[in-house]
Amino acid sequence: MKSSCNRAKRAHRFRLLLQDDVIIIQRASFSECLAIPRAAISSVEGSSSTADEPIRSSLNIAVEDIKTFSPLHGRILGFDAIYGIFWLLRGPYLALVSESKVISNNEIHKEIRQVMKLELLLIAAYQNEAPLTPEKELDESRYLEMLTTNIDKLQLHFSFESDLTHSLQRISELMPPTSPVSQDDNYAAIAERADRRFCWNYVHCAPFFERKLYKWITPMMQGFIEVTESIRVNGTTFKMIFISRRSCRRPGTRFTMRGIDAEGNVANFVETEQICIFQDGRRTSFLQIRGSLPFHWSSPVNMKYVPPVYQRNKIEKDVEAFRKHAYELMQLYGRVILINLIDKRRHELQLGNTLTKVIGAAANQDSHILANIRLVWFDFHQECRKMRYQNLVRLIQLVDDDFRNYGFFCRDADGTVAQTQSGVVRTNCMDNLDRTNVVQSLFGRRSLLIQLNEMDALQGDVLNTVFYDFENVFKHVWGNHADAISRMYAGTGALKTDFTRTGRRTKLGVFMDVYNSFLRYILNNFMDGYRQDVLDLLLGKYVVSRHAPSPFTSSQETVESVLKKVLGLTGVMLGYEIMTSSAALFEHLGRAIMWTALICFIYLFILMKKGHTYGERLVRLPRFRPRDGCTTQWKD
């Protein structure tokens, strides 16, 4: 009871005064406040909108002296951060982080919080617009539900004192050591320089960015964060911080978002930073990245267990998109080893061959790509078949010289940058999850051993070291990391995490892989379309419009329609039983249910094996942007 009272009394960073004509936002220790008028607002240039030009308005956000407003009347709310402004059917809503929890408090990033609850407040209604129809009212309630339900599952993190969107090396390049700055300036600098790839609320904070109200903006990052306790290896004591940043440029779920877009953004792009804080004051950072195969491809669900894969007929557009992707990687990370872990058989072989052609064509056209991008195709399943994971040493041997040359970032205790990381390993498999997790953990361990100058350990087992306590902590964190990234993309924990956590495969681990694979099948076919819609709405990829048709109407099958057909089939079988047998009614019903179940099972088996056009009607595809990510044909 006492702890719950303490939570209730926790001081919020922000306070909001909600009055009839204005919204006042105050921030602790600030002498100024934000004032947002609540008067009815007009659409852009006073014109009505169309489906292609949805209603938008310019909000009047002003900075005022805090003494100007009286708190004598109005509703007072405490909240932790401003998420941004959403433009829905009624008008603009102010989105507030009303609940959050501390997940870390470390020497570098200070206090890091996770978003637990969003609350949306209507700022003002549109004027000169007809009232919402009952259908639009229902749509509005659905939008609000999508933005506020299960927001804690999205793993959105923020910090007031530090920049979570940048690595230590990028921060050192953007802000070299200088004289101390004020707290206000620090708040502003964090938002102003935030990496847009990882700032999930950037679009919805546009009204604040336009007015340079940086110190009121709190960048939100989706990803994984964990801080370990102190670890000791051969007399060296250090603490590890793991941060994975998930890109918001091509967000999505496993089968609804694949490949690359025309701007060079890939699905499931994640930057993983492994930070070490040493007892002597040194701080090191090692970066790895992952991302979908960098060309246009898709595999939309249709009830088949392994959905068919679609690609472009010609690779010219693929090469163009890959060049943009490659140049961004080279600009941000330096040289790149692109490790491709997919199989050299069946549909994965076709994808691997396309990747080889695309990179080869790009390298032939561009000497910079030829000099700085290296492709290594390592068939993980073939090399490690029958649980021979020790064969991963072959992959290490293929890339070790370049890997060591790339190095890591190191800053001494006095703030001097001793060395920087000059290249990066980019790993992918089909989903950039299970095989990728295993391989990235190997490179993470190897980099750390180099930092510790443990040359003997580097020559030994690539899957393990003799440092028992270190291995326990390292494998536990990488297992947590694998599960977290997998849940964001596939909906379940990762496969093969028994190996990531213990260094070997177990019977329980194999059983859990079977369970998670079945669960992924259910989620990917019947839930991921909705999850994709939530992400598109949350990130502003989908623009709500009053004059566009409702996106919630669909010709796809629903649970209710399927149940009606099953009940109808049961009725037919029951009638057949009654006409052909003189048994009791209860026995007739039992047989009818048995035959119905058998027919449904056979049909489900056929759908899982072959897929079908009816299977495409059964699954839940995205409704807000149905073609982006689920494309089966491209215009070459």
XYZ file of C-alpha atoms in Angstrom:
636
model
C 0.000 0.000 0.000
C 2.834 2.318 0.870
C 4.616 1.754 -2.446
C 1.452 2.478 -4.432
C 1.043 5.765 -2.546
C 4.624 6.675 -3.369
C 4.000 6.003 -7.049
C 0.895 8.158 -6.980
C 2.819 11.065 -5.449
C 5.736 10.884 -7.899
C 6.482 14.321 -9.293
C 5.943 14.708 -13.036
C 8.309 16.733 -15.223
C 5.410 18.570 -16.836
C 2.129 20.062 -15.708
C -0.801 20.852 -17.978
C -3.582 23.305 -17.209
C -6.612 22.542 -19.369
C -8.944 25.527 -19.689
C -11.839 26.154 -22.049
C -9.941 28.581 -24.258
C -6.302 27.564 -23.841
C -3.959 24.721 -22.895
C -1.027 25.768 -20.702
C 2.024 23.494 -20.450
C 4.609 24.037 -17.732
C 7.909 22.248 -17.262
C 9.620 21.920 -13.923
C 12.305 24.609 -13.373
C 11.229 26.581 -16.482
C 10.192 30.221 -16.069
C 8.218 30.057 -19.309
C 5.214 28.038 -20.404
C 3.605 26.970 -23.670
C 0.172 28.300 -24.569
C -1.964 26.505 -27.170
C -5.277 28.287 -27.954
C -8.336 26.022 -28.092
C -10.393 28.163 -30.456
C -11.962 26.326 -33.387
C -9.490 26.146 -36.252
C -9.847 26.153 -40.011
C -8.426 23.819 -42.578
C -5.396 24.889 -44.579
C -6.038 28.110 -46.552
C -9.693 27.834 -45.595
C -10.368 25.212 -48.250
C -12.102 21.917 -47.767
C -9.979 18.817 -48.020
C -10.023 15.896 -50.389
C -8.926 12.311 -49.977
C -5.507 13.298 -51.306
C -5.286 16.546 -49.305
C -6.487 15.846 -45.777
C -7.393 18.654 -43.400
C -4.459 20.257 -41.633
C -4.131 23.483 -39.739
C -1.393 25.663 -38.400
C -1.587 25.671 -34.627
C -0.747 28.809 -32.706
C 1.781 27.654 -30.124
C 3.278 30.526 -28.140
C 5.853 30.822 -25.368
C 4.523 32.942 -22.499
C 5.663 34.085 -19.086
C 4.394 31.615 -16.533
C 2.925 34.455 -14.438
C 0.558 35.426 -17.247
C -1.885 32.613 -16.555
C -3.900 31.957 -13.445
C -4.358 28.346 -12.288
C -7.565 29.236 -10.422
C -9.769 27.290 -12.786
C -9.332 24.399 -15.177
C -8.214 20.800 -15.018
C -4.615 20.185 -13.941
C -2.735 17.138 -15.238
C 0.753 15.931 -14.471
C 2.602 14.100 -17.242
C 6.107 12.967 -18.133
C 6.692 14.127 -21.724
C 5.050 15.493 -24.847
C 4.768 12.817 -27.530
C 3.435 15.187 -30.194
C 0.277 16.230 -32.004
C -1.997 13.856 -33.932
C -4.417 15.170 -36.567
C -7.506 12.981 -36.477
C -11.089 13.407 -37.691
C -12.319 15.852 -35.034
C -9.177 17.949 -35.045
C -5.665 18.027 -33.552
C -4.984 16.042 -30.386
C -2.123 16.678 -27.978
C -0.505 13.330 -27.104
C 1.037 13.158 -23.631
C 3.084 10.473 -21.917
C 0.888 10.235 -18.841
C 2.705 7.248 -17.326
C 6.278 6.006 -17.620
C 8.697 3.932 -15.594
C 12.436 4.088 -14.958
C 14.251 1.187 -16.625
C 17.824 2.381 -16.106
C 19.887 4.967 -14.289
C 23.499 4.828 -15.439
C 26.599 7.009 -15.621
C 26.204 7.875 -19.311
C 22.505 8.223 -20.016
C 21.354 9.105 -16.495
C 17.664 8.274 -16.062
C 16.036 6.355 -18.922
C 12.275 5.876 -18.916
C 9.865 3.654 -20.838
C 6.500 4.922 -22.072
C 3.700 3.058 -20.311
C 0.643 5.103 -21.239
C -0.358 7.767 -23.775
C -3.253 10.156 -23.269
C -4.733 12.228 -26.113
C -6.458 15.560 -25.454
C -8.487 17.303 -28.154
C -6.978 20.750 -28.665
C -9.739 22.200 -30.828
C -12.367 21.054 -33.286
C -12.328 21.984 -36.959
C -14.685 24.798 -37.893
C -16.674 25.084 -41.133
C -16.797 21.296 -41.318
C -19.888 19.113 -41.118
C -20.357 17.106 -37.903
C -18.907 13.623 -37.985
C -21.251 10.919 -39.196
C -21.856 7.914 -36.905
C -19.427 5.921 -39.069
C -16.740 8.616 -38.720
C -17.381 8.814 -34.964
C -16.734 5.083 -34.775
C -13.574 5.492 -36.869
C -12.372 8.257 -34.523
C -12.827 6.036 -31.485
C -10.879 3.299 -33.268
C -8.001 5.668 -34.039
C -7.864 6.764 -30.396
C -7.952 3.170 -29.208
C -5.098 2.214 -31.534
C -2.945 5.065 -30.215
C -3.560 4.426 -26.518
C -3.977 0.650 -26.111
C -0.973 -1.533 -25.231
C 1.437 1.342 -25.826
C 3.685 -0.162 -23.132
C 4.322 -3.145 -25.436
C 6.005 -0.908 -28.032
C 9.181 -0.420 -25.950
C 9.390 3.353 -26.477
C 12.150 4.946 -24.396
C 13.211 8.501 -23.611
C 15.667 10.426 -21.472
C 15.757 14.065 -20.394
C 19.498 14.230 -19.716
C 20.981 12.268 -22.625
C 20.571 11.554 -26.324
C 19.366 7.973 -26.842
C 19.148 8.303 -30.637
C 22.923 8.639 -31.157
C 25.859 6.376 -30.357
C 28.728 7.584 -28.171
C 30.907 8.065 -31.252
C 28.339 10.191 -33.086
C 27.727 12.292 -29.980
C 31.479 12.934 -29.698
C 31.517 14.069 -33.340
C 28.417 16.247 -33.001
C 29.323 17.751 -29.632
C 33.048 17.669 -28.867
C 33.975 18.344 -25.221
C 33.344 22.009 -24.371
C 32.544 24.075 -21.344
C 29.419 23.018 -19.443
C 26.084 24.147 -20.891
C 22.927 25.072 -19.055
C 20.220 22.503 -18.448
C 17.890 24.332 -20.847
C 20.534 24.277 -23.589
C 21.097 20.563 -23.001
C 17.375 19.833 -23.358
C 17.295 21.807 -26.610
C 20.459 20.203 -28.007
C 19.119 16.676 -27.444
C 15.980 17.351 -29.479
C 17.601 19.529 -32.157
C 20.270 16.988 -33.081
C 18.136 13.833 -32.605
C 18.770 11.195 -35.269
C 15.555 11.150 -37.285
C 16.059 7.478 -38.126
C 15.419 6.588 -34.500
C 13.213 9.468 -33.296
C 9.751 7.883 -33.343
C 7.811 11.044 -32.500
C 9.662 13.390 -34.865
C 6.770 13.765 -37.331
C 4.231 14.509 -34.613
C 6.518 17.104 -33.026
C 6.729 19.081 -36.289
C 4.774 22.100 -34.885
C 7.366 22.379 -32.101
C 10.354 21.901 -34.417
C 9.018 24.542 -36.823
C 8.981 27.087 -33.992
C 12.357 25.895 -32.646
C 10.790 24.943 -29.317
C 13.461 22.292 -28.888
C 13.584 22.258 -25.099
C 9.923 21.199 -24.992
C 10.536 18.166 -27.216
C 11.488 14.766 -25.813
C 12.711 12.353 -28.538
C 11.235 8.853 -28.257
C 13.211 5.812 -29.372
C 11.921 2.273 -29.871
C 14.340 -0.454 -28.954
C 16.041 -2.441 -26.231
C 18.057 -1.144 -23.283
C 19.742 -3.106 -20.510
C 22.518 -2.241 -18.064
C 24.536 -4.970 -16.339
C 26.082 -5.059 -12.917
C 29.875 -4.740 -12.644
C 31.824 -7.584 -14.260
C 35.419 -8.581 -13.536
C 37.679 -10.227 -16.121
C 41.312 -10.893 -15.196
C 41.540 -7.878 -12.913
C 39.589 -5.507 -15.190
C 36.251 -4.285 -13.841
C 33.608 -2.835 -16.121
C 29.874 -2.430 -16.636
C 28.039 -3.033 -19.936
C 25.173 -1.053 -21.454
C 23.270 -2.532 -24.395
C 21.173 -0.218 -26.560
C 19.387 -1.270 -29.737
C 17.717 1.456 -31.788
C 14.985 0.449 -34.242
C 14.519 2.657 -37.288
C 11.163 4.385 -37.835
C 11.714 4.978 -41.550
C 10.395 1.613 -42.760
C 8.650 0.230 -39.688
C 6.530 -2.861 -39.641
C 6.035 -6.476 -38.783
C 7.544 -9.631 -40.159
C 5.461 -10.330 -43.292
C 3.887 -6.902 -43.761
C 7.170 -5.024 -44.220
C 10.142 -6.467 -46.099
C 13.013 -5.301 -48.233
C 13.822 -1.743 -49.246
C 11.922 1.347 -50.393
C 12.831 3.787 -53.154
C 14.715 6.012 -50.682
C 17.018 3.205 -49.543
C 15.333 2.504 -46.200
C 15.123 -1.170 -45.235
C 12.673 -2.985 -42.998
C 13.667 -4.015 -39.465
C 16.785 -1.852 -39.465
C 18.336 -1.978 -36.003
C 21.519 -0.363 -34.712
C 22.942 -2.205 -31.698
C 25.470 -0.472 -29.448
C 27.497 -2.368 -26.873
C 28.963 0.106 -24.369
C 31.525 -0.631 -21.675
C 32.218 1.664 -18.725
C 35.566 0.741 -17.194
C 36.563 1.383 -13.614
C 39.459 3.584 -14.737
C 37.028 5.982 -16.470
C 37.391 4.741 -20.043
C 34.233 4.360 -22.113
C 34.069 2.186 -25.210
C 31.375 1.572 -27.782
C 30.977 -1.101 -30.455
C 28.273 -0.817 -33.130
C 26.591 -3.463 -35.267
C 23.592 -3.138 -37.578
C 20.981 -5.414 -39.083
C 18.350 -4.886 -41.756
C 16.229 -6.627 -44.349
C 17.737 -7.790 -47.642
C 18.360 -4.431 -49.380
C 16.292 -4.753 -52.541
C 12.573 -4.821 -53.376
C 10.897 -8.034 -52.249
C 7.885 -9.139 -50.243
C 6.172 -12.226 -48.836
C 2.617 -11.292 -47.795
C 0.736 -13.868 -45.752
C -1.907 -16.105 -47.357
C -2.206 -18.862 -44.701
C 0.662 -20.822 -46.246
C 3.228 -21.686 -43.577
C 6.040 -20.250 -45.722
C 4.417 -17.530 -47.873
C 5.599 -17.130 -51.478
C 8.281 -14.537 -52.169
C 7.873 -11.809 -54.785
C 10.616 -9.718 -56.433
C 10.973 -7.202 -59.244
C 11.467 -8.624 -62.722
C 14.349 -6.211 -63.362
C 17.016 -5.067 -60.922
C 17.574 -1.481 -62.107
C 15.304 -0.007 -59.421
C 16.834 -2.374 -56.867
C 20.325 -1.143 -57.712
C 19.239 2.478 -57.444
C 17.646 1.913 -54.023
C 20.629 -0.105 -52.794
C 23.046 2.657 -53.790
C 21.138 5.092 -51.567
C 21.198 2.574 -48.740
C 24.915 1.904 -49.193
C 25.842 5.594 -49.283
C 23.985 6.292 -46.069
C 25.735 3.369 -44.365
C 29.140 4.520 -45.603
C 28.461 8.079 -44.470
C 27.336 7.010 -41.003
C 29.516 3.974 -40.316
C 32.405 3.866 -42.783
C 33.236 0.578 -44.501
C 30.661 -2.220 -44.385
C 30.843 -6.007 -44.260
C 27.430 -7.239 -45.370
C 26.948 -10.746 -43.946
C 24.106 -12.658 -45.590
C 23.044 -15.745 -43.592
C 20.194 -17.079 -45.747
C 20.113 -20.584 -47.255
C 21.587 -21.483 -50.624
C 18.474 -23.397 -51.647
C 14.855 -22.854 -52.680
C 13.412 -19.334 -52.438
C 16.237 -18.129 -50.181
C 18.715 -19.053 -52.926
C 16.797 -16.835 -55.356
C 16.911 -13.935 -52.901
C 20.616 -14.477 -52.256
C 21.361 -14.515 -55.969
C 19.436 -11.268 -56.408
C 21.415 -9.654 -53.589
C 24.674 -10.734 -55.228
C 23.560 -9.290 -58.580
C 22.358 -6.016 -57.050
C 25.555 -5.405 -55.084
C 27.674 -6.477 -58.053
C 25.859 -4.096 -60.398
C 26.111 -1.239 -57.897
C 29.835 -1.904 -57.408
C 30.429 -1.940 -61.169
C 28.751 1.466 -61.457
C 30.318 3.050 -58.378
C 33.934 2.708 -57.235
C 33.065 3.875 -53.707
C 30.699 0.933 -53.231
C 33.272 -1.407 -54.750
C 35.905 -0.202 -52.280
C 33.773 -0.010 -49.147
C 31.009 -2.650 -49.337
C 31.952 -6.305 -48.991
C 29.402 -9.135 -49.283
C 29.886 -12.437 -47.440
C 27.240 -15.124 -48.023
C 27.397 -17.680 -45.219
C 24.700 -20.390 -45.355
C 23.998 -20.592 -41.618
C 21.690 -23.622 -41.688
C 23.977 -25.645 -43.942
C 27.173 -24.783 -42.069
C 25.622 -25.376 -38.630
C 23.394 -28.340 -39.494
C 23.053 -31.061 -36.853
C 23.827 -28.406 -34.215
C 27.466 -27.981 -35.297
C 27.565 -24.356 -34.212
C 31.317 -24.530 -33.764
C 31.458 -24.132 -37.556
C 30.678 -20.458 -37.031
C 34.433 -20.099 -36.612
C 34.560 -20.290 -40.428
C 32.539 -17.091 -40.652
C 34.818 -15.377 -38.144
C 37.861 -16.420 -40.177
C 36.330 -14.989 -43.360
C 35.919 -11.491 -41.938
C 38.291 -11.272 -38.963
C 40.979 -9.136 -40.593
C 38.489 -6.456 -41.667
C 36.593 -6.772 -38.396
C 39.715 -6.046 -36.342
C 40.674 -3.158 -38.596
C 37.289 -1.520 -38.013
C 38.010 -1.386 -34.290
C 35.763 0.281 -31.735
C 35.189 3.714 -30.225
C 37.142 4.604 -27.076
C 37.121 7.754 -24.975
C 39.592 8.134 -22.128
C 38.692 9.274 -18.631
C 39.706 12.874 -19.445
C 37.296 13.008 -22.413
C 39.955 12.514 -25.096
C 38.867 10.285 -27.983
C 41.547 7.599 -28.182
C 40.170 5.781 -31.229
C 37.057 5.481 -33.383
C 35.221 2.662 -35.130
C 35.862 2.922 -38.871
C 33.502 0.256 -40.196
C 30.526 -1.880 -39.318
C 29.204 -5.407 -39.729
C 25.707 -5.478 -41.254
C 24.033 -8.851 -40.693
C 20.857 -10.203 -42.228
C 18.920 -13.430 -42.577
C 15.338 -13.719 -43.845
C 13.760 -11.937 -40.876
C 16.978 -10.492 -39.366
C 16.104 -12.180 -36.087
C 17.151 -15.676 -35.069
C 20.258 -16.429 -37.158
C 21.222 -12.763 -37.000
C 21.014 -12.752 -33.185
C 23.387 -15.704 -32.909
C 25.985 -14.173 -35.230
C 25.781 -10.675 -33.753
C 26.400 -12.079 -30.273
C 29.625 -13.669 -31.579
C 30.885 -10.349 -32.924
C 29.845 -8.590 -29.730
C 31.866 -11.047 -27.647
C 34.840 -10.832 -30.010
C 34.944 -7.033 -29.896
C 34.823 -7.074 -26.115
C 37.719 -9.530 -25.906
C 39.734 -7.235 -28.184
C 38.925 -4.300 -25.904
C 40.074 -6.344 -22.899
C 43.232 -7.334 -24.796
C 42.514 -11.007 -24.112
C 44.530 -12.408 -27.001
C 44.486 -15.993 -25.724
C 40.697 -15.987 -25.539
C 40.524 -14.645 -29.093
C 42.408 -17.693 -30.328
C 40.061 -20.063 -28.501
C 36.413 -21.062 -28.815
C 34.372 -18.391 -30.641
C 31.242 -19.563 -28.799
C 32.616 -19.315 -25.286
C 35.391 -18.026 -23.040
C 36.944 -19.218 -19.799
C 35.472 -16.220 -17.955
C 32.442 -17.883 -16.382
C 30.855 -14.845 -14.703
C 31.293 -12.729 -17.811
C 29.746 -15.423 -20.029
C 26.701 -15.713 -17.785
C 26.005 -11.978 -17.916
C 26.867 -11.573 -21.600
C 24.695 -14.457 -22.795
C 21.795 -13.441 -20.566
C 21.748 -9.898 -21.961
C 22.074 -11.033 -25.572
C 19.233 -13.505 -25.000
C 17.046 -10.700 -23.633
C 18.049 -8.526 -26.578
C 17.170 -11.259 -29.083
C 13.740 -11.770 -27.525
C 12.972 -8.036 -27.417
C 13.839 -7.337 -31.072
C 11.979 -10.474 -32.150
C 8.794 -9.442 -30.318
C 8.843 -6.072 -32.069
C 9.057 -7.618 -35.549
C 7.641 -11.161 -35.320
C 5.450 -10.974 -32.214
C 7.213 -13.706 -30.203
C 10.520 -14.273 -28.494
C 13.454 -15.267 -30.685
C 14.266 -18.785 -31.832
C 17.583 -20.387 -30.903
C 17.849 -18.283 -27.711
C 18.861 -21.386 -25.764
C 22.076 -21.237 -27.796
C 22.423 -17.481 -27.305
C 21.957 -17.870 -23.536
C 23.944 -21.084 -22.927
C 26.213 -21.602 -25.925
C 24.506 -24.893 -26.816
C 21.201 -26.183 -28.114
C 18.874 -28.012 -25.698
C 15.737 -30.156 -26.042
C 13.746 -27.517 -24.177
C 15.100 -24.887 -26.561
C 14.030 -26.937 -29.590
C 10.555 -27.383 -28.054
C 10.282 -23.623 -27.416
C 11.311 -22.974 -31.028
C 8.434 -25.188 -32.225
C 6.020 -23.378 -29.896
C 7.200 -19.906 -30.952
C 7.084 -20.894 -34.634
C 3.440 -21.963 -34.290
C 2.612 -18.807 -32.332
C 4.318 -16.695 -35.011
C 2.154 -18.374 -37.653
C -1.021 -17.369 -35.801
C 0.141 -13.815 -35.051
C 1.614 -13.164 -38.495
C -1.559 -14.277 -40.283
C -4.234 -12.832 -38.016
C -2.713 -10.019 -35.920
C 0.189 -8.394 -37.749
C -1.981 -6.465 -40.186
C -3.471 -4.608 -37.229
C -0.041 -4.129 -35.622
C 1.201 -2.650 -38.907
C -1.725 -0.224 -38.973
C -0.949 0.880 -35.411
C 2.672 1.615 -36.349
C 1.652 3.518 -39.486
C -0.761 5.663 -37.465
C 1.661 6.186 -34.585
C 4.463 7.294 -36.926
C 2.366 9.434 -39.245
C 2.869 7.119 -42.222
C -0.899 7.001 -42.581
C -2.649 10.378 -42.765
C -6.199 10.494 -41.419
C -8.682 12.284 -43.682
C -12.339 13.207 -43.185
C -13.088 12.866 -46.888
C -11.415 9.521 -47.547
C -13.434 6.297 -47.246
C -13.226 4.517 -43.921
C -10.145 2.254 -43.869
C -11.908 -0.110 -41.479
C -14.347 -1.465 -44.069
C -12.955 -4.622 -45.627
C -14.021 -7.482 -47.885
C -11.821 -9.872 -45.939
C -13.330 -12.653 -43.894
C -13.947 -12.004 -40.218
C -13.979 -14.391 -37.283
C -17.773 -14.105 -37.211
C -18.185 -14.973 -40.900
C -15.868 -17.978 -40.597
C -17.754 -19.238 -37.532
C -21.038 -18.923 -39.411
C -19.650 -21.090 -42.214
C -18.354 -23.666 -39.740
C -21.754 -23.771 -37.996
C -23.456 -24.074 -41.373
C -21.202 -26.981 -42.297
C -21.965 -28.604 -38.946
C -25.687 -28.235 -39.660
C -25.300 -29.869 -43.071
C -23.362 -32.779 -41.568
C -25.967 -33.137 -38.809
C -28.767 -33.285 -41.373
C -26.869 -35.898 -43.362
C -26.336 -37.995 -40.211
C -30.024 -37.848 -39.270
C -31.101 -38.920 -42.761
C -28.637 -41.813 -43.029
C -28.676 -43.220 -39.487
C -31.204 -44.084 -36.778
C -28.878 -43.347 -33.837
C -29.721 -40.957 -30.982
C -29.623 -37.191 -31.623
C -26.639 -36.708 -29.288
C -24.687 -39.308 -31.263
C -25.672 -37.608 -34.535
C -24.396 -34.274 -33.196
C -21.100 -35.795 -32.047
C -20.463 -37.334 -35.458
C -21.403 -34.105 -37.235
C -18.938 -32.118 -35.110
C -16.248 -34.757 -35.709
C -16.721 -34.656 -39.499
C -16.789 -30.849 -39.498
C -13.577 -30.714 -37.461
C -11.920 -33.215 -39.801
C -12.917 -31.247 -42.916
C -11.728 -27.970 -41.354
C -8.431 -29.566 -40.322
C -7.815 -30.940 -43.815
C -8.609 -27.565 -45.370
C -6.343 -25.786 -42.883
C -3.561 -28.253 -43.713
C -4.004 -27.511 -47.428
C -3.929 -23.764 -46.748
C -0.736 -24.074 -44.671
C 0.871 -26.261 -47.341
C -0.211 -24.521 -50.518
C -1.871 -21.244 -49.644
C -4.935 -20.122 -51.568
C -6.857 -17.068 -52.696
C -9.327 -17.849 -49.906
C -6.377 -17.878 -47.519
C -5.671 -14.290 -48.582
C -9.228 -13.410 -47.531
C -8.845 -15.103 -44.155
C -5.675 -13.320 -43.054
C -5.575 -9.834 -41.549
C -3.697 -7.628 -44.017
C -2.834 -3.974 -43.292
C -5.707 -1.615 -44.125
C -4.102 1.814 -43.877
C -1.374 1.195 -46.462
C -2.297 -2.186 -47.955
C 0.251 -2.174 -50.780
C 3.343 -0.885 -48.998
C 5.232 -3.947 -47.795
C 2.724 -6.440 -49.218
C 3.395 -5.650 -52.875
C 3.320 -8.619 -55.246
C 3.952 -6.627 -58.421
C 6.100 -3.580 -59.177
C 6.130 -1.234 -62.132
C 9.636 -1.616 -63.554
